[in-house]
Tab-separated table of C-alpha atoms in Angstrom:
chain	number	residue	atom	x	y	z
P	1	MET	CA	120.010	74.878	85.138
P	2	SER	CA	122.815	76.827	86.743
P	3	GLU	CA	122.210	79.315	89.548
P	4	LEU	CA	123.498	82.115	87.324
P	5	SER	CA	120.951	81.428	84.593
P	6	LEU	CA	118.096	82.053	87.034
P	7	HIS	CA	118.981	85.735	87.037
P	8	THR	CA	119.679	86.403	83.374
P	9	PRO	CA	117.718	89.203	81.632
P	10	ASP	CA	115.869	86.632	79.518
P	11	SER	CA	114.683	84.604	82.520
P	12	LEU	CA	113.688	87.712	84.443
P	13	ARG	CA	111.817	89.013	81.418
P	14	SER	CA	109.986	85.685	81.053
P	15	ARG	CA	108.953	85.749	84.699
P	16	SER	CA	107.735	89.334	84.382
P	17	GLU	CA	105.723	88.480	81.282
P	18	ALA	CA	104.183	85.455	83.010
P	19	VAL	CA	103.151	87.583	85.987
P	20	ALA	CA	101.714	90.287	83.722
P	21	ALA	CA	99.722	87.700	81.774
P	22	SER	CA	98.223	86.213	84.948
P	23	LEU	CA	97.341	89.493	86.661
P	24	PRO	CA	94.155	90.331	84.693
P	25	ALA	CA	92.603	86.930	85.445
P	26	LEU	CA	93.443	87.131	89.153
P	27	MET	CA	92.121	90.680	89.480
P	28	ALA	CA	88.962	89.848	87.541
P	29	ASP	CA	88.235	86.858	89.778
P	30	ALA	CA	88.970	88.889	92.923
P	31	GLN	CA	86.827	91.842	91.825
P	32	HIS	CA	83.911	89.558	90.953
P	33	LEU	CA	84.211	87.781	94.302
P	34	ALA	CA	84.432	91.061	96.219
P	35	ALA	CA	81.397	92.459	94.409
P	36	SER	CA	79.305	89.389	95.236
P	37	VAL	CA	80.026	89.817	98.947
P	38	LEU	CA	79.649	93.600	99.018
P	39	LEU	CA	76.123	93.282	97.676
P	40	GLY	CA	75.054	91.606	100.899
P	41	VAL	CA	76.849	93.633	103.550
P	42	HIS	CA	76.736	97.180	104.875
P	43	GLY	CA	79.616	99.621	105.033
P	44	ARG	CA	82.128	99.522	107.859
P	45	LYS	CA	81.273	101.500	111.006
P	46	ARG	CA	84.683	101.997	112.571
P	47	ALA	CA	86.088	104.348	109.936
P	48	GLY	CA	84.159	106.772	107.842
P	49	THR	CA	85.130	108.794	104.798
P	50	GLY	CA	84.802	112.286	106.227
P	51	ASP	CA	87.426	114.972	106.895
P	52	GLU	CA	86.623	115.559	110.560
P	53	PHE	CA	89.504	115.363	113.019
P	54	TRP	CA	89.852	111.901	114.523
P	55	GLN	CA	93.080	111.703	116.510
P	56	TYR	CA	96.824	112.251	116.556
P	57	ARG	CA	99.051	109.239	116.048
P	58	PRO	CA	102.833	108.752	116.153
P	59	ALA	CA	104.566	108.917	112.785
P	60	GLU	CA	105.516	105.547	111.274
P	61	ALA	CA	107.910	104.391	108.572
P	62	GLY	CA	106.421	105.254	105.192
P	63	ASP	CA	104.468	108.305	106.366
P	64	SER	CA	104.824	111.453	104.308
P	65	TYR	CA	107.096	114.172	105.754
P	66	ARG	CA	104.458	116.733	104.833
P	67	ALA	CA	101.806	114.896	106.846
P	68	ILE	CA	103.525	115.637	110.173
P	69	ASP	CA	101.668	118.071	112.428
P	70	TRP	CA	104.590	120.225	113.593
P	71	ARG	CA	102.571	122.171	116.166
P	72	ARG	CA	101.524	118.968	117.953
P	73	SER	CA	104.990	117.430	117.526
P	74	ALA	CA	106.640	120.462	119.144
P	75	ARG	CA	104.942	119.561	122.428
P	76	SER	CA	106.674	116.181	122.667
P	77	ASP	CA	109.848	114.336	121.742
P	78	GLY	CA	108.302	112.514	118.788
P	79	HIS	CA	106.584	113.327	115.513
P	80	PHE	CA	102.792	113.095	115.217
P	81	LEU	CA	100.288	113.053	112.369
P	82	ARG	CA	96.857	114.671	112.539
P	83	GLN	CA	94.404	112.049	111.301
P	84	THR	CA	90.996	112.622	109.823
P	85	GLU	CA	88.287	109.984	110.154
P	86	TRP	CA	89.327	108.439	106.840
P	87	GLN	CA	93.021	108.354	107.706
P	88	ALA	CA	92.319	106.605	111.023
P	89	ALA	CA	91.177	103.471	109.218
P	90	GLN	CA	93.085	100.430	110.423
P	91	ALA	CA	95.460	98.443	108.281
P	92	VAL	CA	94.601	94.995	106.948
P	93	MET	CA	97.676	92.823	106.416
P	94	LEU	CA	97.438	89.687	104.273
P	95	GLY	CA	99.785	86.728	104.178
P	96	VAL	CA	99.563	84.112	101.417
P	97	ASP	CA	101.692	80.971	101.664
P	98	ASP	CA	103.225	80.355	98.228
P	99	ALA	CA	105.155	77.192	99.126
P	100	ALA	CA	105.213	74.306	96.663
P	101	SER	CA	102.560	72.383	98.618
P	102	MET	CA	100.099	75.196	97.908
P	103	THR	CA	100.299	74.593	94.143
P	104	TYR	CA	98.499	71.246	94.515
P	105	SER	CA	95.134	70.529	92.937
P	106	GLY	CA	93.592	67.062	92.872
P	107	ALA	CA	91.578	67.773	89.725
P	108	LYS	CA	91.775	70.069	86.713
P	109	SER	CA	88.226	71.233	87.428
P	110	ARG	CA	89.215	73.057	90.614
P	111	PRO	CA	91.841	75.708	91.369
P	112	SER	CA	95.061	75.061	93.192
P	113	LYS	CA	95.180	75.950	96.863
P	114	LEU	CA	97.496	78.837	95.990
P	115	ARG	CA	95.171	80.327	93.385
P	116	ARG	CA	92.200	80.155	95.740
P	117	ALA	CA	94.240	81.784	98.520
P	118	GLN	CA	95.415	84.542	96.154
P	119	THR	CA	91.854	85.215	94.994
P	120	LEU	CA	90.483	85.382	98.536
P	121	ALA	CA	93.318	87.671	99.654
P	122	MET	CA	92.868	90.097	96.782
P	123	ALA	CA	89.066	90.130	97.135
P	124	LEU	CA	89.457	90.981	100.820
P	125	ALA	CA	91.974	93.702	99.924
P	126	ILE	CA	89.533	95.195	97.399
P	127	ILE	CA	86.765	95.322	100.011
P	128	ALA	CA	89.109	96.933	102.549
P	129	VAL	CA	90.310	99.600	100.107
P	130	ARG	CA	86.741	100.417	99.106
P	131	GLY	CA	86.043	100.915	102.807
P	132	GLY	CA	88.849	103.489	103.029
P	133	GLU	CA	91.377	101.206	104.686
P	134	ARG	CA	95.052	100.562	104.045
P	135	VAL	CA	96.171	97.107	102.910
P	136	GLY	CA	99.484	95.347	102.588
P	137	LEU	CA	101.255	92.002	102.349
P	138	THR	CA	102.936	90.661	105.461
P	139	HIS	CA	105.960	89.223	103.633
P	140	LEU	CA	106.961	92.612	102.190
P	141	ALA	CA	108.810	95.271	104.193
P	142	GLU	CA	106.487	97.957	102.825
P	143	PRO	CA	103.859	99.811	104.881
P	144	PRO	CA	100.186	99.268	104.032
P	145	ARG	CA	98.610	101.766	101.661
P	146	GLY	CA	95.259	102.450	100.079
P	147	GLY	CA	94.195	102.944	96.473
P	148	GLN	CA	94.000	100.999	93.232
P	149	ALA	CA	97.733	101.242	92.625
P	150	GLN	CA	98.382	99.420	95.896
P	151	LEU	CA	96.001	96.647	94.859
P	152	MET	CA	97.911	96.160	91.616
P	153	ARG	CA	101.245	96.116	93.457
P	154	MET	CA	99.933	93.476	95.838
P	155	ALA	CA	98.553	91.304	93.042
P	156	ALA	CA	101.843	91.440	91.170
P	157	ALA	CA	103.772	90.534	94.332
P	158	LEU	CA	101.465	87.574	95.002
P	159	MET	CA	101.995	86.210	91.500
P	160	ASP	CA	105.768	86.621	91.549
P	161	GLY	CA	106.679	83.420	93.401
P	162	ASP	CA	110.214	82.058	93.170
P	163	ASP	CA	112.382	79.452	94.920
P	164	ARG	CA	109.447	77.900	96.752
P	165	PRO	CA	110.149	75.546	99.682
P	166	GLU	CA	108.109	72.352	100.075
P	167	TYR	CA	106.046	73.775	102.933
P	168	GLY	CA	105.707	77.333	104.169
P	169	GLU	CA	104.985	79.210	107.357
P	170	PRO	CA	104.096	82.847	108.097
P	171	LYS	CA	107.212	85.027	108.212
P	172	PRO	CA	105.818	88.541	108.448
P	173	GLN	CA	108.100	91.503	107.898
P	174	MET	CA	105.367	94.112	108.318
P	175	MET	CA	102.777	93.901	111.106
P	176	PRO	CA	101.756	97.427	112.227
P	177	ALA	CA	100.570	97.667	115.815
P	178	GLY	CA	96.793	97.377	116.076
P	179	ALA	CA	96.402	96.043	112.545
P	180	ARG	CA	94.236	93.115	111.548
P	181	ALA	CA	95.759	90.242	109.625
P	182	VAL	CA	94.797	87.109	107.713
P	183	PHE	CA	97.126	84.222	106.885
P	184	PHE	CA	96.165	81.815	104.090
P	185	SER	CA	98.014	78.477	104.030
P	186	ASP	CA	97.552	74.714	104.122
P	187	PHE	CA	99.538	74.827	107.391
P	188	LEU	CA	101.019	71.392	106.672
P	189	GLY	CA	104.591	72.383	107.534
P	190	GLU	CA	106.222	72.706	110.924
P	191	PRO	CA	103.771	74.377	113.337
P	192	ALA	CA	106.328	76.032	115.632
P	193	GLY	CA	106.675	79.091	113.409
P	194	ILE	CA	102.920	79.679	113.370
P	195	GLU	CA	102.742	79.773	117.150
P	196	THR	CA	105.662	82.217	117.304
P	197	VAL	CA	104.048	84.562	114.783
P	198	LEU	CA	100.691	84.535	116.577
P	199	GLY	CA	102.400	85.294	119.883
P	200	ARG	CA	104.251	88.267	118.429
P	201	ALA	CA	101.068	89.481	116.749
P	202	ALA	CA	99.211	89.348	120.049
P	203	ASP	CA	101.973	91.368	121.714
P	204	ARG	CA	101.428	94.122	119.104
P	205	GLY	CA	97.653	94.092	119.428
P	206	VAL	CA	97.239	92.448	116.029
P	207	LYS	CA	94.216	90.177	115.633
P	208	GLY	CA	92.901	88.295	112.672
P	209	ALA	CA	92.261	84.876	111.182
P	210	LEU	CA	93.992	81.730	109.981
P	211	VAL	CA	92.460	80.192	106.856
P	212	MET	CA	93.537	76.607	106.208
P	213	VAL	CA	93.112	76.010	102.468
P	214	LEU	CA	92.865	72.329	101.514
P	215	ASP	CA	92.079	70.355	98.380
P	216	PRO	CA	89.233	67.866	99.014
P	217	ASP	CA	91.580	64.968	98.213
P	218	GLU	CA	93.720	66.045	101.157
P	219	GLU	CA	90.622	65.930	103.334
P	220	ALA	CA	89.223	62.581	102.147
P	221	PHE	CA	92.428	60.656	101.241
P	222	PRO	CA	90.736	58.706	98.406
P	223	PHE	CA	93.767	56.543	97.608
P	224	ASP	CA	93.838	52.747	97.382
P	225	GLY	CA	96.238	50.024	96.287
P	226	ARG	CA	99.670	50.783	94.932
P	227	THR	CA	100.297	54.530	95.155
P	228	LEU	CA	103.331	56.736	94.785
P	229	PHE	CA	103.120	59.860	96.929
P	230	GLU	CA	105.415	62.668	95.813
P	231	SER	CA	105.677	66.208	97.171
P	232	MET	CA	105.028	69.095	94.795
P	233	ALA	CA	108.705	70.069	94.665
P	234	GLY	CA	109.744	66.437	94.228
P	235	THR	CA	112.016	66.213	97.260
P	236	ILE	CA	109.795	63.762	99.186
P	237	ARG	CA	108.720	60.396	97.712
P	238	PHE	CA	106.914	57.475	99.321
P	239	GLU	CA	105.490	54.383	97.625
P	240	THR	CA	103.079	51.910	99.187
P	241	LEU	CA	101.168	48.872	97.987
P	242	LYS	CA	98.324	49.469	100.437
P	243	ALA	CA	97.491	53.170	100.417
P	244	LYS	CA	94.077	52.573	101.963
P	245	SER	CA	95.697	51.209	105.123
P	246	LEU	CA	97.256	54.654	105.729
P	247	ARG	CA	93.957	56.515	105.579
P	248	GLU	CA	92.928	56.245	109.231
P	249	GLU	CA	96.291	57.391	110.590
P	250	TYR	CA	96.453	60.225	108.049
P	251	LEU	CA	92.992	61.503	108.968
P	252	GLU	CA	93.854	61.373	112.660
P	253	ARG	CA	96.960	63.481	112.075
P	254	LEU	CA	95.049	65.972	109.948
P	255	ALA	CA	92.363	66.313	112.624
P	256	ALA	CA	95.061	66.824	115.263
P	257	ARG	CA	96.656	69.559	113.141
P	258	LYS	CA	93.307	71.360	112.820
P	259	ASP	CA	92.713	71.133	116.565
P	260	MET	CA	96.180	72.541	117.247
P	261	LEU	CA	95.654	75.488	114.883
P	262	ARG	CA	92.220	76.174	116.337
P	263	ASP	CA	93.682	76.185	119.849
P	264	MET	CA	96.561	78.486	118.819
P	265	ALA	CA	94.085	80.927	117.325
P	266	ARG	CA	91.796	80.849	120.353
P	267	ARG	CA	94.626	81.511	122.827
P	268	THR	CA	95.751	84.606	120.918
P	269	GLY	CA	92.325	86.061	120.136
P	270	TRP	CA	92.389	84.950	116.489
P	271	GLN	CA	89.841	82.961	114.469
P	272	PHE	CA	90.360	79.752	112.484
P	273	GLN	CA	88.561	78.288	109.499
P	274	VAL	CA	89.112	75.449	107.013
P	275	HIS	CA	88.296	76.186	103.366
P	276	HIS	CA	88.116	73.590	100.585
P	277	THR	CA	88.926	74.459	96.988
P	278	ASP	CA	85.973	72.509	95.573
P	279	GLY	CA	83.523	74.801	97.346
P	280	PRO	CA	82.508	78.390	96.511
P	281	ALA	CA	84.782	81.178	97.728
P	282	GLU	CA	81.963	83.540	98.743
P	283	PRO	CA	81.199	81.985	102.181
P	284	ALA	CA	84.877	82.125	103.164
P	285	LEU	CA	85.182	85.770	102.119
P	286	LEU	CA	81.977	86.738	103.914
P	287	TRP	CA	83.213	84.976	107.060
P	288	LEU	CA	86.506	86.889	106.868
P	289	TYR	CA	84.694	90.195	106.365
P	290	GLN	CA	82.584	89.553	109.433
P	291	VAL	CA	85.581	88.455	111.516
P	292	LEU	CA	87.505	91.635	110.705
P	293	GLU	CA	84.380	93.731	111.257
P	294	ARG	CA	84.173	92.513	114.836
P	295	GLN	CA	87.864	93.084	115.641
C-alpha cells in the first residue's frame, strides 16, 4: 500500500466508520465498570458542586474569554478567573499506550491489553466527570474539560489509532500544573522516556499512577519446544527450538522491569500497579479511584 493511499477519502471514511462502530461497545463497558465501582464508594471531598466562591486562579489556554474576572485582573499583570467550588475541581489526565505491543492477547476469551486499558481509562474518566472534574488525554494538545461531550471525544480519540510503533512510551502534550494523571501501558519499551516524563510531571506538581497492563501469557511464559516469537507489528522475529530454556531469564528481566517502574514511581510520588487482562477490571479501577482520592 502506498503512503498516499493511507490518506484517501475512502480510507479515512473506513477508519471513521470503524471507530464509530466500536465506540458504543467501549462506552457501554466503561459505563458498566464505572457504575460497579461507584456503588461502593462515597463522593469526592476535595471539590463540591456548589456555587460558593473558592479561589482565583491564573487564566490558562482553553479558558473562556468571558470567564475572566476583570476586576481582579486589573490589580495584576495577568488575567485571573473567579472559581466556584465546582470549577476548582482538579484535572485528571489519562494516557493510554496504543503501540502495537498493546494489541496482544494470548487467548480469544480475554481482551487485548489495549482494550482493557481503554476501558479502564474511560471508566475512570466517567467517574471523574460525575464528580465534577475535568478530564483529558495526555497525548492531545487540548485542555481537560468536563461533560458528556468530552467523554465521547476522548473515547473517539482512544479508538482512532494509526501508525503504531512496536512499543510505546508516555509522550504527554498536556499536563496542567497540579493535575493528577494515570498512564496505562505494558511498559515493555525503552524505559528512559518514562523516567523523563515522571520527572517533568513532578516538577509541575502532577501526581498519579502507572498501570502496567499485561496478558497472563506474558507473566507466565508458558512456551515450550520449537517456538517462533514475532512482535505484533512483525518487525521482530526470533525462533528457538528450546523455548522453555528462555523462561527463567525472561522472568528475571520482567521482574527487574517491574522493580524499576516501582522505584521510578516511588521517587516521584507516584503509585505503581500491575494489572492482568484475565482478571476483573473492578479492583484495578477501585485502586485507581482511591489513589487519586488521596492525592
